[in-house]
PDB file of C-alpha atoms in Angstrom:
ATOM      1  CA  MET E   1     -37.630  27.454-100.572  1.00  0.00           C
ATOM      2  CA  LYS E   2     -40.542  29.527-101.780  1.00  0.00           C
ATOM      3  CA  THR E   3     -39.415  29.033-105.346  1.00  0.00           C
ATOM      4  CA  GLY E   4     -39.283  25.277-104.785  1.00  0.00           C
ATOM      5  CA  LEU E   5     -42.854  25.252-103.504  1.00  0.00           C
ATOM      6  CA  LYS E   6     -44.015  27.343-106.399  1.00  0.00           C
ATOM      7  CA  LEU E   7     -42.375  24.975-108.845  1.00  0.00           C
ATOM      8  CA  LEU E   8     -43.967  21.998-107.104  1.00  0.00           C
ATOM      9  CA  ALA E   9     -47.396  23.652-107.209  1.00  0.00           C
ATOM     10  CA  ALA E  10     -46.924  24.513-110.874  1.00  0.00           C
ATOM     11  CA  GLY E  11     -45.879  20.924-111.597  1.00  0.00           C
ATOM     12  CA  ILE E  12     -48.941  19.489-109.857  1.00  0.00           C
ATOM     13  CA  ALA E  13     -51.212  21.965-111.619  1.00  0.00           C
ATOM     14  CA  LEU E  14     -49.722  21.027-114.989  1.00  0.00           C
ATOM     15  CA  TYR E  15     -50.082  17.302-114.238  1.00  0.00           C
ATOM     16  CA  LEU E  16     -53.755  17.752-113.310  1.00  0.00           C
ATOM     17  CA  ALA E  17     -54.398  19.971-116.336  1.00  0.00           C
ATOM     18  CA  ILE E  18     -52.912  17.380-118.707  1.00  0.00           C
ATOM     19  CA  THR E  19     -54.888  14.588-117.007  1.00  0.00           C
ATOM     20  CA  GLY E  20     -58.044  16.696-117.411  1.00  0.00           C
ATOM     21  CA  ALA E  21     -57.223  17.282-121.071  1.00  0.00           C
ATOM     22  CA  PHE E  22     -56.979  13.501-121.577  1.00  0.00           C
ATOM     23  CA  PHE E  23     -60.425  13.141-119.999  1.00  0.00           C
ATOM     24  CA  VAL E  24     -61.837  15.648-122.491  1.00  0.00           C
ATOM     25  CA  VAL E  25     -60.193  13.800-125.402  1.00  0.00           C
ATOM     26  CA  MET E  26     -61.373  10.370-124.233  1.00  0.00           C
ATOM     27  CA  SER E  27     -64.942  11.639-123.801  1.00  0.00           C
ATOM     28  CA  GLN E  28     -65.151  12.304-127.545  1.00  0.00           C
ATOM     29  CA  SER E  29     -66.134  10.005-130.407  1.00  0.00           C
ATOM     30  CA  PRO E  30     -63.883   7.003-131.157  1.00  0.00           C
ATOM     31  CA  GLU E  31     -62.625   8.654-134.333  1.00  0.00           C
ATOM     32  CA  LYS E  32     -61.593  11.825-132.509  1.00  0.00           C
ATOM     33  CA  ILE E  33     -60.044   9.822-129.667  1.00  0.00           C
ATOM     34  CA  ALA E  34     -57.994   7.776-132.121  1.00  0.00           C
ATOM     35  CA  LYS E  35     -56.885  10.786-134.140  1.00  0.00           C
ATOM     36  CA  THR E  36     -55.656  12.589-131.040  1.00  0.00           C
ATOM     37  CA  MET E  37     -54.163   9.585-129.262  1.00  0.00           C
ATOM     38  CA  MET E  38     -52.160   8.533-132.321  1.00  0.00           C
ATOM     39  CA  ARG E  39     -49.970  11.568-131.600  1.00  0.00           C
ATOM     40  CA  VAL E  40     -49.546  10.668-127.930  1.00  0.00           C
ATOM     41  CA  PRO E  41     -46.666   8.329-127.028  1.00  0.00           C
ATOM     42  CA  TRP E  42     -47.785   5.124-125.286  1.00  0.00           C
ATOM     43  CA  THR E  43     -45.555   5.986-122.319  1.00  0.00           C
ATOM     44  CA  ALA E  44     -48.198   8.584-121.398  1.00  0.00           C
ATOM     45  CA  PHE E  45     -50.247   5.649-120.067  1.00  0.00           C
ATOM     46  CA  ARG E  46     -47.496   5.083-117.521  1.00  0.00           C
ATOM     47  CA  VAL E  47     -46.963   8.714-116.590  1.00  0.00           C
ATOM     48  CA  PHE E  48     -50.613   9.778-116.253  1.00  0.00           C
ATOM     49  CA  PRO E  49     -53.491   7.832-114.632  1.00  0.00           C
ATOM     50  CA  LEU E  50     -54.974   7.165-118.068  1.00  0.00           C
ATOM     51  CA  ARG E  51     -56.575   3.817-117.230  1.00  0.00           C
ATOM     52  CA  THR E  52     -58.764   5.494-114.646  1.00  0.00           C
ATOM     53  CA  VAL E  53     -59.455   8.400-116.980  1.00  0.00           C
ATOM     54  CA  TRP E  54     -60.390   5.958-119.757  1.00  0.00           C
ATOM     55  CA  MET E  55     -62.745   3.927-117.566  1.00  0.00           C
ATOM     56  CA  ASN E  56     -64.571   7.082-116.509  1.00  0.00           C
ATOM     57  CA  ALA E  57     -64.544   8.991-119.794  1.00  0.00           C
ATOM     58  CA  ARG E  58     -65.978   6.008-121.697  1.00  0.00           C
ATOM     59  CA  SER E  59     -68.423   4.825-119.049  1.00  0.00           C
ATOM     60  CA  GLY E  60     -71.292   5.459-121.482  1.00  0.00           C
ATOM     61  CA  SER E  61     -74.904   6.442-120.996  1.00  0.00           C
ATOM     62  CA  VAL E  62     -76.886   3.197-120.845  1.00  0.00           C
ATOM     63  CA  GLN E  63     -77.013   1.708-117.383  1.00  0.00           C
ATOM     64  CA  ARG E  64     -77.663  -1.662-115.856  1.00  0.00           C
ATOM     65  CA  GLY E  65     -81.383  -2.207-115.326  1.00  0.00           C
ATOM     66  CA  GLU E  66     -82.408  -0.155-118.345  1.00  0.00           C
ATOM     67  CA  ILE E  67     -84.052  -1.653-121.428  1.00  0.00           C
ATOM     68  CA  ALA E  68     -81.227  -2.502-123.823  1.00  0.00           C
ATOM     69  CA  PRO E  69     -81.258  -0.229-126.898  1.00  0.00           C
ATOM     70  CA  ASP E  70     -82.698  -2.239-129.769  1.00  0.00           C
ATOM     71  CA  PHE E  71     -80.812  -2.813-132.999  1.00  0.00           C
ATOM     72  CA  SER E  72     -81.161  -4.863-136.125  1.00  0.00           C
ATOM     73  CA  LEU E  73     -77.912  -5.778-137.851  1.00  0.00           C
ATOM     74  CA  GLU E  74     -76.897  -8.068-140.676  1.00  0.00           C
ATOM     75  CA  SER E  75     -74.591 -10.994-140.021  1.00  0.00           C
ATOM     76  CA  ALA E  76     -71.050 -10.649-141.373  1.00  0.00           C
ATOM     77  CA  ASP E  77     -71.732 -13.417-143.901  1.00  0.00           C
ATOM     78  CA  HIS E  78     -74.940 -11.659-145.130  1.00  0.00           C
ATOM     79  CA  LYS E  79     -76.934 -14.801-144.398  1.00  0.00           C
ATOM     80  CA  SER E  80     -79.192 -13.459-141.668  1.00  0.00           C
ATOM     81  CA  HIS E  81     -80.328 -10.471-139.653  1.00  0.00           C
ATOM     82  CA  PHE E  82     -80.392 -10.281-135.896  1.00  0.00           C
ATOM     83  CA  GLN E  83     -82.790  -8.034-134.037  1.00  0.00           C
ATOM     84  CA  LEU E  84     -82.020  -7.884-130.330  1.00  0.00           C
ATOM     85  CA  SER E  85     -85.643  -7.388-129.232  1.00  0.00           C
ATOM     86  CA  SER E  86     -86.647 -10.597-131.052  1.00  0.00           C
ATOM     87  CA  LEU E  87     -85.176 -12.556-128.127  1.00  0.00           C
ATOM     88  CA  ARG E  88     -86.950 -10.549-125.431  1.00  0.00           C
ATOM     89  CA  GLY E  89     -88.941 -12.879-123.211  1.00  0.00           C
ATOM     90  CA  GLN E  90     -87.089 -15.861-124.656  1.00  0.00           C
ATOM     91  CA  LYS E  91     -83.486 -15.964-123.436  1.00  0.00           C
ATOM     92  CA  PRO E  92     -80.588 -13.872-122.183  1.00  0.00           C
ATOM     93  CA  VAL E  93     -78.165 -12.509-124.760  1.00  0.00           C
ATOM     94  CA  VAL E  94     -74.437 -11.909-124.395  1.00  0.00           C
ATOM     95  CA  LEU E  95     -73.141  -9.125-126.645  1.00  0.00           C
ATOM     96  CA  VAL E  96     -69.431  -8.908-127.340  1.00  0.00           C
ATOM     97  CA  PHE E  97     -68.504  -5.594-128.947  1.00  0.00           C
ATOM     98  CA  GLY E  98     -65.134  -5.558-130.628  1.00  0.00           C
ATOM     99  CA  SER E  99     -62.953  -5.538-133.698  1.00  0.00           C
ATOM    100  CA  TYR E 100     -59.877  -7.311-135.013  1.00  0.00           C
ATOM    101  CA  THR E 101     -57.219  -4.735-134.216  1.00  0.00           C
TER     102      THR E 101
ATOM    103  CA  MET Z   1     -78.804 -18.130-124.010  1.00  0.00           C
ATOM    104  CA  ALA Z   2     -77.447 -16.526-127.163  1.00  0.00           C
ATOM    105  CA  PHE Z   3     -74.019 -15.078-127.891  1.00  0.00           C
ATOM    106  CA  TYR Z   4     -73.352 -12.464-130.546  1.00  0.00           C
ATOM    107  CA  ILE Z   5     -70.263 -10.625-131.675  1.00  0.00           C
ATOM    108  CA  VAL Z   6     -71.110  -7.072-132.635  1.00  0.00           C
ATOM    109  CA  TYR Z   7     -68.326  -6.168-135.023  1.00  0.00           C
ATOM    110  CA  ILE Z   8     -67.723  -2.415-134.763  1.00  0.00           C
ATOM    111  CA  ARG Z   9     -65.196   0.083-136.085  1.00  0.00           C
ATOM    112  CA  GLU Z  10     -61.602  -0.970-135.646  1.00  0.00           C
ATOM    113  CA  ALA Z  11     -59.848  -0.192-132.363  1.00  0.00           C
ATOM    114  CA  HIS Z  12     -56.428   0.335-133.900  1.00  0.00           C
ATOM    115  CA  ALA Z  13     -56.787   0.656-137.645  1.00  0.00           C
ATOM    116  CA  SER Z  14     -53.316   1.138-139.123  1.00  0.00           C
ATOM    117  CA  ASP Z  15     -54.386   4.367-140.861  1.00  0.00           C
ATOM    118  CA  ILE Z  16     -55.846   5.919-137.713  1.00  0.00           C
ATOM    119  CA  TRP Z  17     -54.237   4.693-134.488  1.00  0.00           C
ATOM    120  CA  GLN Z  18     -51.649   1.972-134.970  1.00  0.00           C
ATOM    121  CA  ASP Z  19     -50.887  -0.197-131.959  1.00  0.00           C
ATOM    122  CA  PRO Z  20     -47.248  -1.420-131.817  1.00  0.00           C
ATOM    123  CA  ASP Z  21     -48.401  -4.681-130.198  1.00  0.00           C
ATOM    124  CA  ASN Z  22     -50.542  -5.384-133.269  1.00  0.00           C
ATOM    125  CA  LEU Z  23     -47.555  -4.781-135.514  1.00  0.00           C
ATOM    126  CA  LYS Z  24     -45.557  -7.334-133.531  1.00  0.00           C
ATOM    127  CA  ASP Z  25     -48.388  -9.824-134.176  1.00  0.00           C
ATOM    128  CA  ARG Z  26     -48.440  -8.725-137.823  1.00  0.00           C
ATOM    129  CA  VAL Z  27     -52.001  -7.517-137.481  1.00  0.00           C
ATOM    130  CA  SER Z  28     -52.284  -4.365-139.542  1.00  0.00           C
ATOM    131  CA  TYR Z  29     -55.525  -3.347-141.233  1.00  0.00           C
ATOM    132  CA  THR Z  30     -56.971  -0.045-142.327  1.00  0.00           C
ATOM    133  CA  GLU Z  31     -60.464   1.033-141.273  1.00  0.00           C
ATOM    134  CA  PRO Z  32     -63.121  -0.463-143.590  1.00  0.00           C
ATOM    135  CA  LYS Z  33     -64.522   2.322-145.755  1.00  0.00           C
ATOM    136  CA  SER Z  34     -67.709   0.673-147.058  1.00  0.00           C
ATOM    137  CA  ALA Z  35     -70.392  -1.584-145.601  1.00  0.00           C
ATOM    138  CA  GLU Z  36     -69.080  -4.459-147.708  1.00  0.00           C
ATOM    139  CA  GLU Z  37     -65.516  -3.922-146.514  1.00  0.00           C
ATOM    140  CA  ARG Z  38     -66.758  -3.853-142.950  1.00  0.00           C
ATOM    141  CA  SER Z  39     -68.660  -7.115-143.392  1.00  0.00           C
ATOM    142  CA  GLU Z  40     -65.570  -8.742-144.882  1.00  0.00           C
ATOM    143  CA  MET Z  41     -63.474  -7.499-141.969  1.00  0.00           C
ATOM    144  CA  GLY Z  42     -66.096  -8.819-139.525  1.00  0.00           C
ATOM    145  CA  GLN Z  43     -65.879 -12.249-141.157  1.00  0.00           C
ATOM    146  CA  LEU Z  44     -62.091 -12.159-141.103  1.00  0.00           C
ATOM    147  CA  CYS Z  45     -62.081 -11.115-137.448  1.00  0.00           C
ATOM    148  CA  ALA Z  46     -64.389 -13.981-136.419  1.00  0.00           C
ATOM    149  CA  ALA Z  47     -62.414 -16.500-138.492  1.00  0.00           C
ATOM    150  CA  LYS Z  48     -58.949 -15.412-137.329  1.00  0.00           C
ATOM    151  CA  LEU Z  49     -59.965 -15.318-133.682  1.00  0.00           C
ATOM    152  CA  GLY Z  50     -61.744 -18.679-133.984  1.00  0.00           C
ATOM    153  CA  ILE Z  51     -65.046 -17.297-132.751  1.00  0.00           C
ATOM    154  CA  LYS Z  52     -67.784 -19.882-132.966  1.00  0.00           C
ATOM    155  CA  PHE Z  53     -70.836 -17.736-132.358  1.00  0.00           C
ATOM    156  CA  PRO Z  54     -72.450 -15.467-134.934  1.00  0.00           C
ATOM    157  CA  ALA Z  55     -71.030 -12.049-135.777  1.00  0.00           C
ATOM    158  CA  VAL Z  56     -73.252  -9.150-136.782  1.00  0.00           C
ATOM    159  CA  VAL Z  57     -71.857  -5.966-138.255  1.00  0.00           C
ATOM    160  CA  ASP Z  58     -72.527  -2.422-137.108  1.00  0.00           C
ATOM    161  CA  GLY Z  59     -73.479   0.030-139.849  1.00  0.00           C
ATOM    162  CA  LEU Z  60     -71.113   2.702-141.122  1.00  0.00           C
ATOM    163  CA  ASP Z  61     -73.114   5.198-139.033  1.00  0.00           C
ATOM    164  CA  ASN Z  62     -71.797   3.299-135.958  1.00  0.00           C
ATOM    165  CA  ALA Z  63     -75.260   3.661-134.424  1.00  0.00           C
ATOM    166  CA  THR Z  64     -75.101   0.492-132.332  1.00  0.00           C
ATOM    167  CA  GLU Z  65     -71.586   1.242-131.112  1.00  0.00           C
ATOM    168  CA  ARG Z  66     -72.705   4.712-130.059  1.00  0.00           C
ATOM    169  CA  ALA Z  67     -75.855   3.475-128.311  1.00  0.00           C
ATOM    170  CA  TYR Z  68     -73.785   1.023-126.261  1.00  0.00           C
ATOM    171  CA  THR Z  69     -70.460   2.901-126.094  1.00  0.00           C
ATOM    172  CA  GLY Z  70     -69.039  -0.371-127.375  1.00  0.00           C
ATOM    173  CA  TRP Z  71     -65.735   0.872-128.790  1.00  0.00           C
ATOM    174  CA  PRO Z  72     -63.043  -0.387-128.624  1.00  0.00           C
ATOM    175  CA  GLU Z  73     -64.554  -3.460-126.946  1.00  0.00           C
ATOM    176  CA  ARG Z  74     -67.172  -4.070-124.321  1.00  0.00           C
ATOM    177  CA  LEU Z  75     -69.300  -6.886-122.900  1.00  0.00           C
ATOM    178  CA  TYR Z  76     -73.007  -6.864-122.116  1.00  0.00           C
ATOM    179  CA  VAL Z  77     -75.463  -9.383-120.791  1.00  0.00           C
ATOM    180  CA  ILE Z  78     -79.078  -8.631-121.693  1.00  0.00           C
ATOM    181  CA  GLY Z  79     -81.546 -10.443-119.463  1.00  0.00           C
ATOM    182  CA  GLN Z  80     -84.539 -12.362-120.746  1.00  0.00           C
ATOM    183  CA  ASP Z  81     -86.636  -9.323-119.813  1.00  0.00           C
ATOM    184  CA  GLY Z  82     -84.686  -7.202-122.320  1.00  0.00           C
ATOM    185  CA  ARG Z  83     -82.959  -5.202-119.610  1.00  0.00           C
ATOM    186  CA  ILE Z  84     -79.215  -4.782-119.202  1.00  0.00           C
ATOM    187  CA  ALA Z  85     -78.110  -7.285-116.574  1.00  0.00           C
ATOM    188  CA  TYR Z  86     -74.405  -6.588-116.959  1.00  0.00           C
ATOM    189  CA  LYS Z  87     -72.317  -3.900-118.605  1.00  0.00           C
ATOM    190  CA  SER Z  88     -68.554  -4.165-118.517  1.00  0.00           C
ATOM    191  CA  GLY Z  89     -66.165  -1.265-118.375  1.00  0.00           C
ATOM    192  CA  PRO Z  90     -64.646  -0.093-121.658  1.00  0.00           C
ATOM    193  CA  GLY Z  91     -61.984  -2.404-123.076  1.00  0.00           C
ATOM    194  CA  PRO Z  92     -59.304  -3.341-122.895  1.00  0.00           C
ATOM    195  CA  TYR Z  93     -59.131  -2.737-119.136  1.00  0.00           C
ATOM    196  CA  GLY Z  94     -62.815  -3.351-118.480  1.00  0.00           C
ATOM    197  CA  PHE Z  95     -63.104  -6.460-120.681  1.00  0.00           C
ATOM    198  CA  ARG Z  96     -63.604  -9.117-118.009  1.00  0.00           C
ATOM    199  CA  SER Z  97     -65.215 -12.302-119.261  1.00  0.00           C
ATOM    200  CA  LYS Z  98     -65.400 -13.780-115.764  1.00  0.00           C
ATOM    201  CA  GLU Z  99     -67.902 -11.102-114.825  1.00  0.00           C
ATOM    202  CA  VAL Z 100     -70.081 -12.248-117.734  1.00  0.00           C
ATOM    203  CA  ALA Z 101     -69.882 -15.835-116.465  1.00  0.00           C
ATOM    204  CA  ASP Z 102     -70.827 -14.688-112.953  1.00  0.00           C
ATOM    205  CA  THR Z 103     -73.799 -12.747-114.351  1.00  0.00           C
ATOM    206  CA  LEU Z 104     -74.969 -15.738-116.393  1.00  0.00           C
ATOM    207  CA  HIS Z 105     -74.882 -17.921-113.301  1.00  0.00           C
ATOM    208  CA  ARG Z 106     -77.120 -15.343-111.659  1.00  0.00           C
ATOM    209  CA  VAL Z 107     -79.643 -14.696-114.435  1.00  0.00           C
ATOM    210  CA  VAL Z 108     -79.973 -18.020-116.251  1.00  0.00           C
ATOM    211  CA  PRO Z 109     -82.410 -20.158-114.230  1.00  0.00           C
ATOM    212  CA  PRO Z 110     -80.820 -23.541-115.062  1.00  0.00           C
ATOM    213  CA  LEU Z 111     -77.418 -22.250-113.985  1.00  0.00           C
ATOM    214  CA  ARG Z 112     -78.840 -20.545-110.924  1.00  0.00           C
ATOM    215  CA  ASN Z 113     -80.711 -23.527-109.568  1.00  0.00           C
ATOM    216  CA  GLY Z 114     -78.262 -26.177-110.651  1.00  0.00           C
ATOM    217  CA  LEU Z 115     -81.289 -28.359-111.495  1.00  0.00           C
ATOM    218  CA  ASP Z 116     -82.407 -28.518-115.083  1.00  0.00           C
ATOM    219  CA  LEU Z 117     -79.185 -28.519-117.037  1.00  0.00           C
ATOM    220  CA  SER Z 118     -80.762 -29.231-120.390  1.00  0.00           C
ATOM    221  CA  GLY Z 119     -79.162 -27.641-123.398  1.00  0.00           C
ATOM    222  CA  GLY Z 120     -75.676 -28.990-122.743  1.00  0.00           C
ATOM    223  CA  LEU Z 121     -74.476 -25.883-120.956  1.00  0.00           C
ATOM    224  CA  LEU Z 122     -73.040 -27.816-118.060  1.00  0.00           C
ATOM    225  CA  PRO Z 123     -72.501 -31.497-117.294  1.00  0.00           C
ATOM    226  CA  LYS Z 124     -75.649 -33.307-116.156  1.00  0.00           C
ATOM    227  CA  PRO Z 125     -76.163 -33.208-112.353  1.00  0.00           C
ATOM    228  CA  ALA Z 126     -75.091 -36.838-112.007  1.00  0.00           C
ATOM    229  CA  ASP Z 127     -71.829 -36.210-113.871  1.00  0.00           C
ATOM    230  CA  ARG Z 128     -71.190 -33.125-111.883  1.00  0.00           C
ATOM    231  CA  ALA Z 129     -71.746 -34.923-108.573  1.00  0.00           C
ATOM    232  CA  ILE Z 130     -69.072 -37.424-109.522  1.00  0.00           C
ATOM    233  CA  ARG Z 131     -66.582 -34.787-110.607  1.00  0.00           C
ATOM    234  CA  ASN Z 132     -67.444 -32.314-107.918  1.00  0.00           C
ATOM    235  CA  PRO Z 133     -68.855 -34.063-104.829  1.00  0.00           C
ATOM    236  CA  VAL Z 134     -69.283 -30.830-102.902  1.00  0.00           C
ATOM    237  CA  GLN Z 135     -72.437 -29.200-104.243  1.00  0.00           C
ATOM    238  CA  PRO Z 136     -72.446 -25.406-104.294  1.00  0.00           C
ATOM    239  CA  SER Z 137     -74.894 -23.995-101.800  1.00  0.00           C
ATOM    240  CA  GLN Z 138     -78.113 -22.582-103.242  1.00  0.00           C
ATOM    241  CA  GLU Z 139     -78.602 -18.841-103.248  1.00  0.00           C
TER     242      GLU Z 139
END
């Protein structure tokens, strides 16, 4: 019985340690996240609470209510530049961050 | 209001973190290595996904992505005052377009008041009354 409890405790500790390790990985830069996660089977997302870990680890530093960090970027077709602050006082802006894959 | 795609580093570049779902859809691209390659990929992305609003491209230093923690995808609404009115969770789980729509209804005066619907964002009040006789209550 004691052995069973010890095994259970060890199992829980291991589960929490691995979950914590995922948090550390997912708190890193995208490149490091990708390079580590490429070696992790996708089934890990079913075994460990990785959605929750992901949402927390990548919550980011800017918060609602803060001035949006300014940027000036070229359009994909090279035809124009867009500076976020140029629309301040004029209209709201929706930003969709993403990629193709 | 204005909509912009901020094209950032790939979520699942085939040479870094391949996603089996992408392979099923025959979407397999390596991470762009130069600014020009990234611009081309940004154009391709907007074209393939049928995105009608403009796409701007993050630099190879990924400065904008880092400032906004935008990778792999994320939604923001910046209010007219330049402040962040809405920040989604990190994609794919946090990518909820309905929350953007709800925020826009809150922060865009014409949408909020249901009065001046100039700009073609919504049907004119008369049209809407016909289609939707029950007017939403004012906040």
